[in-house]
Amino acid sequence: MSSQSEIVLTKVPVPLVAGFQWSVGELMEKFIKALADRKIWGVKCPECGYVYVPPRWRCGKCYAKLGEENLTELSGKGILLSYATAYVELDGAGSFKDLSEPKPIGAIKLEGADSTLFMPLGEVKPEELKEGMKVEVVWREEPKGELADIKYFKPAKR
Amino acid sequence: MAGRVAIVGYAQSHHQHDIQMTREDMVFEVAKGALRNAGISREDVDTVITASTDFLDGRTISNLYTSMAVGAYLKDESKVEEDGAFAAYYALMRILSGVHDIALVEAHTQGSVVNPHLVSSYTLDPLFERQYGFLNDISAAALQARMYMNKYGVSEEQVAMVAVKNLMNAADNLNAHRKMPDVTVEEVLNSKLYYDPIRELTMSPVSDGACAIVLASEEKAKEITDIPVWIEGVGSCQDGYLRDRSLYKLDSLQKAAQDAYGMAGVSNPFAQIDVFEVSEKYAHEELMIYEALGLCREGKGKTLIEKGMTGKDGEIPVNPSGGALGADPICATGLIRVVEAAKQIRGEANGYQIPAYRALAHGQFGICAQKNVVFILGSE
């Protein structure tokens, strides 16, 4: 089939806009509210011991049901499993725009957790990032019980 | 497998950015092309399985509108919301059920319609990862690449060598999108950084394209063609969500490959499979794919690329067509691998033919290749 490069078809912009409202679930609600007290909750599977953060109602690994009684507080400290540096960001309209300053991001394993957290990193230069680096959470000045209470993670003080 | 099923026809578009064709025309061309290639007509088809993603299509239940373009009018029809290679698996099962004899499988995406990397961010948990705004398939791939490279001492040059191999291979493939016959490691390493270490030339291009195949039961396949390409084995596997998996290896691909090898009676893929067509959406992923397919030990993918073993003239050619780095019309990409593998077996890979009796095709879907499907195809 030919590419028909001599023809240029007209385009019409057709937005796909819809608002969605999801239930966060009870454990996630507790997780979000606890952020106001600078606490991070995970949930530990009573059968296989896997610790999910944010908490989930069920263990996908061993298929057990988890509940409030399985909530476990995590320290907010962890290690950097991996890192990357963003040079671009999506502008929300579908285009990439160049960042004026590169932003480091991290894959973090909190102490006592098994899930990976994907978080922005701060107070660190991209070239200083190292696998296994100890990191800790930086809270918003006045946490309100919202996800935005976790501002970013930074290298932990020794 | 209970009965035998063969690929008896195929077609694909000339993948490119912003193909000058409506989605429906693109779908029609490959569906009609695959039937023509098989030498059968729409009336001979019992069931039609398509693959695309509603969000990438910008329409919900998008097969309602494309059903007539794909030839499904008044026929059994279903859609897979992922890669066409999964649709091929679905079609295979429909034939094996004994209910249908001939299936048409079609997959497409026009990546130019909306930024597919934006769409990838909508596959994330809306209550958590999505809220921070920086995570999408490229940034996640960057975290995966860095983890893999650190763990096994893989250099950026070794990753770039995968891009060089595939982009040069794409230059020989009429259907490929990004053809770079003279590309060098330096050029790859100087290409635009998106999320370090992922660069423009170590990630797949945004392509428009479509692909279709015709599958038939053993009896019908022998009537239709003298060169059936038999499906000897297949395996498919889903990993956990991004937060809860080991990103430095592809566990679900390993499992899918083992299942497919078992079904095909393959015990040593390195020796028993002649050519591999895999869906590496990022250059580093191809090294991880070598390992998950059992072509080398964990962490030794770098040795295969460095020694040129996966080049066209190597021991185990991988992606002589240029792979996903050469063209990535997202939902069609895995099905294109099936077609490219079938072309190798039929001796129709003009310009990049490898002497092949048995080939492997791989499709994937989801951030960091969460879900994988593997086909083993053969001429016997």
Coordinates of C-alpha atoms in Angstrom, one line a residue:
Chain A
M1 CA 0.0 0.0 0.0
S2 CA 1.3 3.5 -0.9
S3 CA 2.0 6.1 1.7
Q4 CA 0.0 8.6 -0.4
S5 CA 2.5 11.3 0.7
E6 CA 1.1 13.8 -1.8
I7 CA -2.2 13.9 0.0
V8 CA -2.6 15.7 3.3
L9 CA -5.8 14.9 5.1
T10 CA -7.6 17.6 7.1
K11 CA -7.7 17.1 10.9
V12 CA -10.3 18.0 13.4
P13 CA -9.4 18.4 17.1
V14 CA -11.8 16.3 19.1
P15 CA -11.2 16.5 22.9
L16 CA -12.1 13.5 25.1
V17 CA -13.1 15.1 28.4
A18 CA -14.6 13.3 31.3
G19 CA -14.5 13.7 35.1
F20 CA -14.1 10.6 37.2
Q21 CA -14.7 10.1 40.9
W22 CA -13.2 7.0 42.4
S23 CA -13.7 5.7 45.9
V24 CA -10.3 5.6 47.6
G25 CA -11.2 2.7 49.8
E26 CA -11.0 2.6 53.6
L27 CA -7.3 1.7 54.0
M28 CA -6.2 4.3 51.5
E29 CA -8.4 6.8 53.3
K30 CA -6.6 6.1 56.5
F31 CA -3.3 6.3 54.7
I32 CA -4.2 9.8 53.3
K33 CA -5.6 11.1 56.6
A34 CA -2.5 9.8 58.6
L35 CA -0.3 12.0 56.4
A36 CA -1.6 15.0 58.5
D37 CA 0.2 13.4 61.5
R38 CA 3.3 12.8 59.4
K39 CA 2.7 9.1 59.5
I40 CA 3.0 6.6 56.6
W41 CA 0.9 3.5 56.8
G42 CA 1.6 0.3 55.0
V43 CA -0.2 -3.0 55.3
K44 CA 1.4 -6.3 56.0
C45 CA 0.0 -9.5 54.5
P46 CA -0.6 -11.9 57.4
E47 CA 0.0 -14.9 55.1
C48 CA 3.1 -14.1 53.1
G49 CA 4.4 -11.0 55.0
Y50 CA 4.6 -8.7 52.0
V51 CA 4.2 -5.1 53.0
Y52 CA 2.2 -2.9 50.6
V53 CA 2.5 0.9 50.6
P54 CA 0.2 2.6 50.0
P55 CA -2.0 0.0 51.7
R56 CA -4.2 -2.3 49.7
W57 CA -7.2 -4.4 50.8
R58 CA -5.8 -7.6 49.3
C59 CA -2.5 -9.3 48.7
G60 CA -2.0 -9.9 45.0
K61 CA 0.9 -12.2 45.7
C62 CA -0.8 -14.8 47.9
Y63 CA -4.4 -13.6 47.3
A64 CA -5.3 -13.0 51.0
K65 CA -7.7 -10.4 52.2
L66 CA -6.1 -7.7 54.3
G67 CA -7.7 -5.4 56.8
E68 CA -7.2 -2.6 59.2
E69 CA -5.6 -5.0 61.7
N70 CA -2.8 -5.5 59.2
L71 CA -1.9 -1.8 59.1
T72 CA 1.7 -1.1 60.0
E73 CA 3.5 2.2 60.5
L74 CA 6.5 2.9 58.3
S75 CA 9.3 5.2 59.3
G76 CA 9.5 7.5 56.3
K77 CA 13.1 6.4 55.7
G78 CA 14.2 4.2 53.0
I79 CA 16.7 3.5 50.3
L80 CA 17.0 4.5 46.7
L81 CA 16.4 1.5 44.5
S82 CA 16.8 3.5 41.3
Y83 CA 16.9 7.1 40.1
A84 CA 16.4 9.1 36.9
T85 CA 16.5 12.7 35.9
A86 CA 13.6 14.3 34.1
Y87 CA 14.6 16.7 31.4
V88 CA 11.0 17.1 30.1
E89 CA 7.5 17.0 31.5
L90 CA 4.1 16.4 30.0
D91 CA 2.3 19.7 29.8
G92 CA -1.1 18.1 30.4
A93 CA -2.3 18.9 26.9
G94 CA -0.2 16.1 25.4
S95 CA 3.1 17.8 24.6
F96 CA 6.5 17.4 26.2
K97 CA 8.0 20.6 27.4
D98 CA 11.7 21.0 28.3
L99 CA 12.3 21.7 32.0
S100 CA 14.3 24.8 32.8
E101 CA 16.2 22.7 35.4
P102 CA 16.4 18.9 35.4
K103 CA 14.4 17.2 38.1
P104 CA 15.6 14.0 39.9
I105 CA 13.1 11.3 40.5
G106 CA 13.5 8.1 42.5
A107 CA 12.2 4.5 43.1
I108 CA 12.3 4.1 46.8
K109 CA 11.9 1.2 49.2
L110 CA 10.8 2.3 52.6
E111 CA 12.2 0.5 55.6
G112 CA 10.0 -2.4 56.4
A113 CA 8.1 -2.2 53.1
D114 CA 8.2 -4.3 50.0
S115 CA 6.4 -2.0 47.5
T116 CA 8.3 0.6 45.5
L117 CA 7.4 4.2 45.9
F118 CA 8.0 6.5 42.9
M119 CA 8.7 9.9 44.3
P120 CA 10.3 13.3 43.3
L121 CA 13.7 13.8 44.9
G122 CA 14.9 17.1 46.4
E123 CA 17.9 18.7 48.0
V124 CA 20.2 16.6 45.8
K125 CA 21.9 17.1 42.5
P126 CA 21.4 14.5 39.7
E127 CA 25.1 13.6 39.7
E128 CA 25.0 12.9 43.4
L129 CA 22.3 10.2 43.1
K130 CA 23.4 6.7 43.9
E131 CA 21.7 3.4 44.2
G132 CA 21.3 2.3 47.8
M133 CA 21.5 5.9 49.0
K134 CA 19.5 6.5 52.2
V135 CA 16.6 8.8 51.8
E136 CA 13.9 10.3 53.9
V137 CA 10.5 11.9 53.4
V138 CA 10.2 15.7 53.4
W139 CA 6.8 16.8 54.7
R140 CA 4.9 19.9 53.7
E141 CA 5.1 22.6 56.5
E142 CA 1.5 22.1 57.6
P143 CA 0.3 18.7 56.5
K144 CA -3.4 18.5 55.8
G145 CA -4.1 14.9 55.2
E146 CA -3.5 15.0 51.5
L147 CA -1.1 13.2 49.2
A148 CA 0.6 16.5 48.6
D149 CA 1.8 16.4 52.2
I150 CA 4.7 14.3 51.0
K151 CA 6.6 16.9 49.1
Y152 CA 9.6 14.8 48.1
F153 CA 12.3 12.6 49.4
K154 CA 15.8 13.8 50.2
P155 CA 19.1 12.1 51.1
A156 CA 18.9 11.1 54.8
K157 CA 21.2 12.7 57.4
R158 CA 23.8 10.4 58.7
Chain B
M1 CA -1.6 -28.3 21.6
A2 CA -5.0 -30.0 20.8
G3 CA -5.0 -29.3 17.1
R4 CA -2.7 -27.4 14.8
V5 CA -3.2 -23.8 13.8
A6 CA -1.2 -21.9 11.1
I7 CA -0.7 -18.3 9.9
V8 CA -1.8 -18.3 6.3
G9 CA -1.8 -14.7 5.4
Y10 CA -0.6 -11.3 6.6
A11 CA -0.3 -7.6 5.8
Q12 CA 1.0 -4.5 7.4
S13 CA 1.1 -0.8 6.7
H14 CA 4.1 1.4 5.9
H15 CA 4.4 2.6 9.5
Q16 CA 5.2 6.3 9.8
H17 CA 4.3 9.3 11.9
D18 CA 1.1 10.9 10.8
I19 CA 0.1 8.4 8.1
Q20 CA -2.1 10.2 5.5
M21 CA -5.0 7.8 5.9
T22 CA -8.0 7.7 8.2
R23 CA -8.0 5.0 10.9
E24 CA -10.7 3.1 9.1
D25 CA -8.9 3.2 5.7
M26 CA -5.7 2.0 7.4
V27 CA -7.6 -0.9 9.1
F28 CA -9.3 -1.8 5.8
E29 CA -6.1 -1.9 3.9
V30 CA -4.4 -4.4 6.2
A31 CA -7.5 -6.5 6.8
K32 CA -8.1 -6.7 3.0
G33 CA -4.4 -7.2 2.4
A34 CA -4.1 -10.1 4.8
L35 CA -7.2 -11.8 3.1
R36 CA -5.7 -11.2 -0.3
N37 CA -2.3 -12.5 0.9
A38 CA -4.1 -15.7 2.1
G39 CA -6.1 -15.9 -1.2
I40 CA -9.4 -16.0 0.6
S41 CA -12.4 -13.6 0.9
R42 CA -14.2 -12.0 3.7
E43 CA -16.9 -14.7 3.5
D44 CA -14.4 -17.4 4.4
V45 CA -13.7 -15.7 7.8
D46 CA -15.5 -17.1 10.8
T47 CA -14.3 -14.8 13.5
V48 CA -12.5 -11.4 13.7
I49 CA -10.4 -10.3 16.7
T50 CA -9.1 -6.8 16.8
A51 CA -6.7 -5.0 19.1
S52 CA -6.4 -1.3 19.9
T53 CA -6.7 0.9 23.0
D54 CA -9.7 3.1 23.4
F55 CA -7.8 5.9 25.0
L56 CA -5.2 5.9 22.2
D57 CA -8.1 5.8 19.7
G58 CA -9.9 8.7 21.4
R59 CA -13.1 6.7 21.3
T60 CA -14.8 4.3 23.7
I61 CA -15.5 0.8 22.5
S62 CA -13.7 1.9 19.4
N63 CA -14.3 -1.4 17.6
L64 CA -18.0 -0.5 17.1
Y65 CA -16.9 2.0 14.5
T66 CA -14.0 0.0 12.9
S67 CA -16.0 -3.3 12.8
M68 CA -17.1 -2.8 9.2
A69 CA -13.7 -1.6 8.0
V70 CA -12.1 -4.7 9.4
G71 CA -14.6 -7.0 7.7
A72 CA -16.5 -8.1 10.8
Y73 CA -19.9 -7.2 9.5
L74 CA -22.4 -9.8 10.7
K75 CA -19.6 -12.0 12.1
D76 CA -18.4 -13.2 15.4
E77 CA -16.2 -10.4 16.6
S78 CA -14.3 -9.4 19.7
K79 CA -11.6 -6.9 20.7
V80 CA -8.5 -7.0 22.9
E81 CA -7.6 -3.7 24.6
E82 CA -3.9 -4.3 24.3
D83 CA -1.4 -5.6 21.7
G84 CA -2.5 -7.5 18.7
A85 CA -0.2 -10.4 19.7
F86 CA -2.7 -11.0 22.5
A87 CA -5.5 -10.9 20.0
A88 CA -3.7 -13.5 18.0
Y89 CA -3.6 -15.7 21.1
Y90 CA -7.3 -15.2 21.6
A91 CA -8.0 -16.1 17.9
L92 CA -5.8 -19.2 18.2
M93 CA -8.0 -20.3 21.2
R94 CA -11.2 -19.6 19.2
I95 CA -10.0 -22.0 16.5
L96 CA -8.8 -24.6 18.9
S97 CA -12.2 -24.5 20.5
G98 CA -13.4 -26.1 17.3
V99 CA -16.1 -23.5 16.8
H100 CA -14.3 -21.5 14.2
D101 CA -11.9 -22.5 11.4
I102 CA -10.6 -19.2 10.1
A103 CA -9.8 -16.1 12.1
L104 CA -8.8 -12.6 11.0
V105 CA -6.7 -10.7 13.6
E106 CA -6.1 -7.0 13.2
A107 CA -4.3 -4.4 15.4
H108 CA -3.7 -0.7 15.0
T109 CA -2.8 2.6 16.6
Q110 CA -2.3 6.0 15.2
G111 CA 0.2 7.4 17.7
S112 CA 0.1 10.8 16.1
V113 CA -3.5 11.3 17.2
V114 CA -2.6 11.9 20.8
N115 CA 0.7 11.7 22.8
P116 CA 0.8 8.0 23.7
H117 CA 3.1 8.8 26.7
L118 CA 0.4 10.9 28.2
V119 CA -2.0 8.0 27.7
S120 CA 0.6 5.7 29.5
S121 CA 0.3 8.0 32.6
Y122 CA -3.4 7.3 32.7
T123 CA -2.7 3.6 33.2
L124 CA -1.2 4.4 36.6
D125 CA -3.0 4.2 40.0
P126 CA -5.1 7.4 39.9
L127 CA -5.1 7.7 43.7
F128 CA -1.3 7.7 44.1
E129 CA 1.4 7.6 41.3
R130 CA -0.7 9.7 38.9
Q131 CA -1.0 12.5 41.4
Y132 CA 2.7 13.3 41.3
G133 CA 2.6 14.0 37.6
F134 CA 6.1 12.9 36.6
L135 CA 5.5 9.2 36.1
N136 CA 4.8 7.8 32.7
D137 CA 6.1 5.0 30.5
I138 CA 9.3 6.8 29.7
S139 CA 10.2 7.9 33.2
A140 CA 9.4 4.5 34.6
A141 CA 11.6 2.9 31.8
A142 CA 14.4 5.3 32.9
L143 CA 14.1 4.1 36.5
Q144 CA 14.0 0.5 35.2
A145 CA 17.0 1.1 32.9
R146 CA 19.1 2.6 35.6
M147 CA 18.3 -0.2 38.1
Y148 CA 19.2 -2.8 35.5
M149 CA 22.3 -1.1 34.4
N150 CA 23.6 -0.6 37.9
K151 CA 22.8 -4.1 38.9
Y152 CA 24.7 -5.8 36.1
G153 CA 27.2 -3.1 35.2
V154 CA 25.7 -2.3 31.8
S155 CA 27.0 0.8 30.2
E156 CA 25.1 3.4 28.2
E157 CA 27.2 2.5 25.2
Q158 CA 26.1 -1.1 25.4
V159 CA 22.4 0.0 25.6
A160 CA 23.1 2.3 22.6
M161 CA 24.4 -0.6 20.6
V162 CA 20.9 -2.1 20.7
A163 CA 19.5 1.1 19.2
V164 CA 22.2 1.1 16.5
K165 CA 21.5 -2.5 15.5
N166 CA 17.8 -2.1 15.3
L167 CA 17.7 1.3 13.6
M168 CA 20.2 0.1 11.0
N169 CA 18.1 -3.1 10.5
A170 CA 15.0 -0.9 10.0
A171 CA 16.7 0.7 7.1
D172 CA 16.3 -2.5 5.1
N173 CA 12.6 -2.9 6.0
L174 CA 10.2 -1.2 3.7
N175 CA 7.5 -1.1 6.4
A176 CA 9.7 0.4 9.2
H177 CA 9.3 4.0 10.3
R178 CA 12.6 5.1 11.7
K179 CA 15.4 4.0 9.3
M180 CA 18.9 5.1 10.2
P181 CA 21.4 3.1 8.0
D182 CA 24.4 5.2 9.2
V183 CA 23.5 5.7 12.9
T184 CA 26.4 5.4 15.4
V185 CA 26.6 4.9 19.1
E186 CA 27.8 8.5 19.5
E187 CA 24.7 9.8 17.6
V188 CA 22.4 7.7 19.9
L189 CA 24.2 9.0 23.0
N190 CA 23.9 12.6 21.8
S191 CA 20.2 12.3 21.0
K192 CA 17.8 14.3 23.1
L193 CA 17.5 13.3 26.7
Y194 CA 13.9 12.8 28.0
Y195 CA 14.4 11.1 31.3
D196 CA 18.1 10.2 31.9
P197 CA 19.2 7.6 30.7
I198 CA 16.3 7.4 28.2
R199 CA 17.0 9.3 25.0
E200 CA 15.1 9.9 21.8
L201 CA 17.0 7.1 20.0
T202 CA 16.8 4.6 22.9
M203 CA 13.0 4.8 23.0
S204 CA 10.6 3.7 20.3
P205 CA 9.2 6.3 17.9
V206 CA 5.6 7.4 17.9
S207 CA 4.2 5.6 14.8
D208 CA 0.9 5.2 13.0
G209 CA 0.3 1.7 11.6
A210 CA -1.7 -1.4 11.4
C211 CA -1.2 -5.1 10.9
A212 CA -3.4 -8.1 10.2
I213 CA -3.0 -11.9 10.0
V214 CA -5.2 -14.8 9.0
L215 CA -5.1 -17.9 11.2
A216 CA -6.6 -21.2 10.1
S217 CA -7.1 -24.7 11.5
E218 CA -4.8 -27.4 10.1
E219 CA -7.3 -28.7 7.6
K220 CA -8.2 -25.2 6.3
A221 CA -4.6 -24.1 6.4
K222 CA -3.5 -26.9 4.1
E223 CA -6.3 -26.0 1.6
I224 CA -5.4 -22.4 1.7
T225 CA -1.6 -22.4 1.3
D226 CA 1.5 -24.5 0.5
I227 CA 3.5 -22.5 3.1
P228 CA 1.6 -22.5 6.3
V229 CA 3.5 -21.1 9.3
W230 CA 2.5 -23.3 12.3
I231 CA 2.0 -22.0 15.8
E232 CA 4.1 -24.5 17.7
G233 CA 3.8 -22.9 21.1
V234 CA 2.4 -19.9 22.9
G235 CA 2.6 -18.4 26.4
S236 CA 1.2 -15.3 28.0
C237 CA 1.8 -13.9 31.5
Q238 CA 0.8 -10.9 33.5
D239 CA 3.1 -9.4 36.2
G240 CA 2.1 -7.4 39.3
Y241 CA 1.4 -3.7 39.2
L242 CA 4.5 -1.4 38.8
R243 CA 4.9 -0.9 42.6
D244 CA 5.0 -4.6 43.3
R245 CA 7.4 -6.2 40.9
S246 CA 11.1 -6.5 40.4
L247 CA 11.8 -3.9 37.7
Y248 CA 15.3 -5.1 36.8
K249 CA 14.0 -8.3 35.3
L250 CA 11.0 -9.4 33.2
D251 CA 9.5 -12.2 35.3
S252 CA 6.3 -12.4 33.3
L253 CA 8.2 -12.7 30.0
Q254 CA 10.3 -15.5 31.4
K255 CA 7.2 -17.4 32.4
A256 CA 5.5 -16.8 29.1
A257 CA 8.6 -18.0 27.2
Q258 CA 8.9 -21.1 29.4
D259 CA 5.3 -22.0 28.6
A260 CA 5.7 -21.4 24.9
Y261 CA 9.0 -23.4 24.8
G262 CA 7.3 -26.3 26.7
M263 CA 4.5 -26.4 24.3
A264 CA 6.8 -26.3 21.3
G265 CA 9.3 -28.8 22.7
V266 CA 12.1 -26.2 22.8
S267 CA 14.6 -27.0 25.5
N268 CA 17.5 -24.9 24.2
P269 CA 16.1 -21.7 22.6
F270 CA 19.6 -20.5 21.6
A271 CA 20.2 -23.6 19.5
Q272 CA 16.6 -24.4 18.4
I273 CA 15.2 -21.0 17.3
D274 CA 16.7 -19.4 14.3
V275 CA 15.4 -15.8 14.6
F276 CA 13.7 -13.6 17.2
E277 CA 11.3 -10.7 16.7
V278 CA 10.8 -8.9 20.0
S279 CA 8.9 -5.8 21.2
E280 CA 11.7 -3.7 22.8
K281 CA 10.0 -0.4 23.5
Y282 CA 13.3 0.8 24.9
A283 CA 16.8 -0.2 23.9
H284 CA 17.7 -1.5 27.4
E285 CA 14.6 -3.7 27.4
E286 CA 16.0 -5.8 24.5
L287 CA 18.9 -6.8 26.8
M288 CA 16.4 -7.7 29.5
I289 CA 14.4 -9.7 26.9
Y290 CA 17.5 -11.8 25.9
E291 CA 17.8 -12.8 29.5
A292 CA 14.1 -13.5 30.1
L293 CA 14.0 -15.6 26.9
G294 CA 16.8 -17.7 28.3
L295 CA 19.3 -16.7 25.5
C296 CA 21.9 -15.9 28.1
R297 CA 22.3 -15.8 31.9
E298 CA 20.8 -13.0 34.0
G299 CA 22.7 -9.8 33.5
K300 CA 24.6 -11.1 30.4
G301 CA 22.5 -9.5 27.7
K302 CA 25.2 -7.0 27.3
T303 CA 27.6 -9.7 26.1
L304 CA 25.3 -10.8 23.3
I305 CA 25.0 -7.3 21.9
E306 CA 28.6 -6.5 22.3
K307 CA 29.7 -9.7 20.5
G308 CA 27.2 -9.0 17.7
M309 CA 25.5 -12.3 18.4
T310 CA 22.0 -10.8 17.9
G311 CA 23.0 -8.9 14.7
K312 CA 21.7 -10.1 11.3
D313 CA 24.8 -12.2 10.8
G314 CA 25.0 -13.3 14.4
E315 CA 24.2 -16.7 16.0
I316 CA 20.8 -15.6 17.2
P317 CA 19.5 -12.7 15.1
V318 CA 17.1 -10.5 17.1
N319 CA 14.9 -8.0 15.3
P320 CA 16.3 -8.1 11.8
S321 CA 13.2 -6.0 10.9
G322 CA 14.3 -3.2 13.2
G323 CA 11.9 -4.1 16.0
A324 CA 9.9 -1.6 18.0
L325 CA 12.7 0.9 17.9
G326 CA 12.2 0.9 14.1
A327 CA 8.4 1.4 14.3
D328 CA 6.0 1.4 17.2
P329 CA 2.3 1.7 16.2
I330 CA 1.7 0.6 19.8
C331 CA -1.2 -2.0 19.7
A332 CA 0.1 -3.3 16.3
T333 CA 3.7 -3.7 17.4
G334 CA 3.6 -7.2 18.8
L335 CA 1.4 -8.5 15.9
I336 CA 4.0 -7.0 13.5
R337 CA 6.6 -9.1 15.3
V338 CA 4.4 -12.2 14.6
V339 CA 4.2 -11.2 10.9
E340 CA 8.0 -10.5 10.7
A341 CA 8.7 -13.9 12.3
A342 CA 6.2 -15.6 9.8
K343 CA 7.9 -13.7 6.9
Q344 CA 11.3 -15.2 8.0
I345 CA 9.8 -18.7 7.9
R346 CA 8.1 -18.2 4.5
G347 CA 11.3 -16.8 3.1
E348 CA 9.6 -13.4 2.4
A349 CA 11.8 -11.1 4.5
N350 CA 13.2 -9.3 1.4
G351 CA 16.4 -7.5 2.3
Y352 CA 16.7 -9.0 5.8
Q353 CA 16.1 -12.7 5.3
I354 CA 17.6 -15.1 7.9
P355 CA 17.6 -18.8 7.0
A356 CA 14.8 -19.8 9.4
Y357 CA 12.8 -22.9 10.2
R358 CA 11.7 -21.8 13.6
A359 CA 11.1 -18.2 14.9
L360 CA 10.0 -16.5 18.1
A361 CA 7.7 -13.5 18.2
H362 CA 7.1 -11.4 21.4
G363 CA 4.5 -8.8 22.3
Q364 CA 4.1 -6.8 25.4
F365 CA 1.9 -4.3 27.0
G366 CA 1.9 -2.0 30.1
I367 CA 4.5 0.2 31.6
C368 CA 7.9 -1.5 31.9
A369 CA 6.6 -4.5 29.9
Q370 CA 4.2 -5.7 32.6
K371 CA 2.4 -8.2 30.4
N372 CA 4.0 -10.4 27.8
V373 CA 3.1 -13.0 25.1
V374 CA 5.4 -15.3 23.2
F375 CA 4.8 -17.3 20.0
I376 CA 7.0 -20.0 18.6
L377 CA 6.4 -20.4 14.9
G378 CA 7.7 -23.1 12.6
S379 CA 7.6 -24.4 9.1
E380 CA 7.1 -28.1 9.9

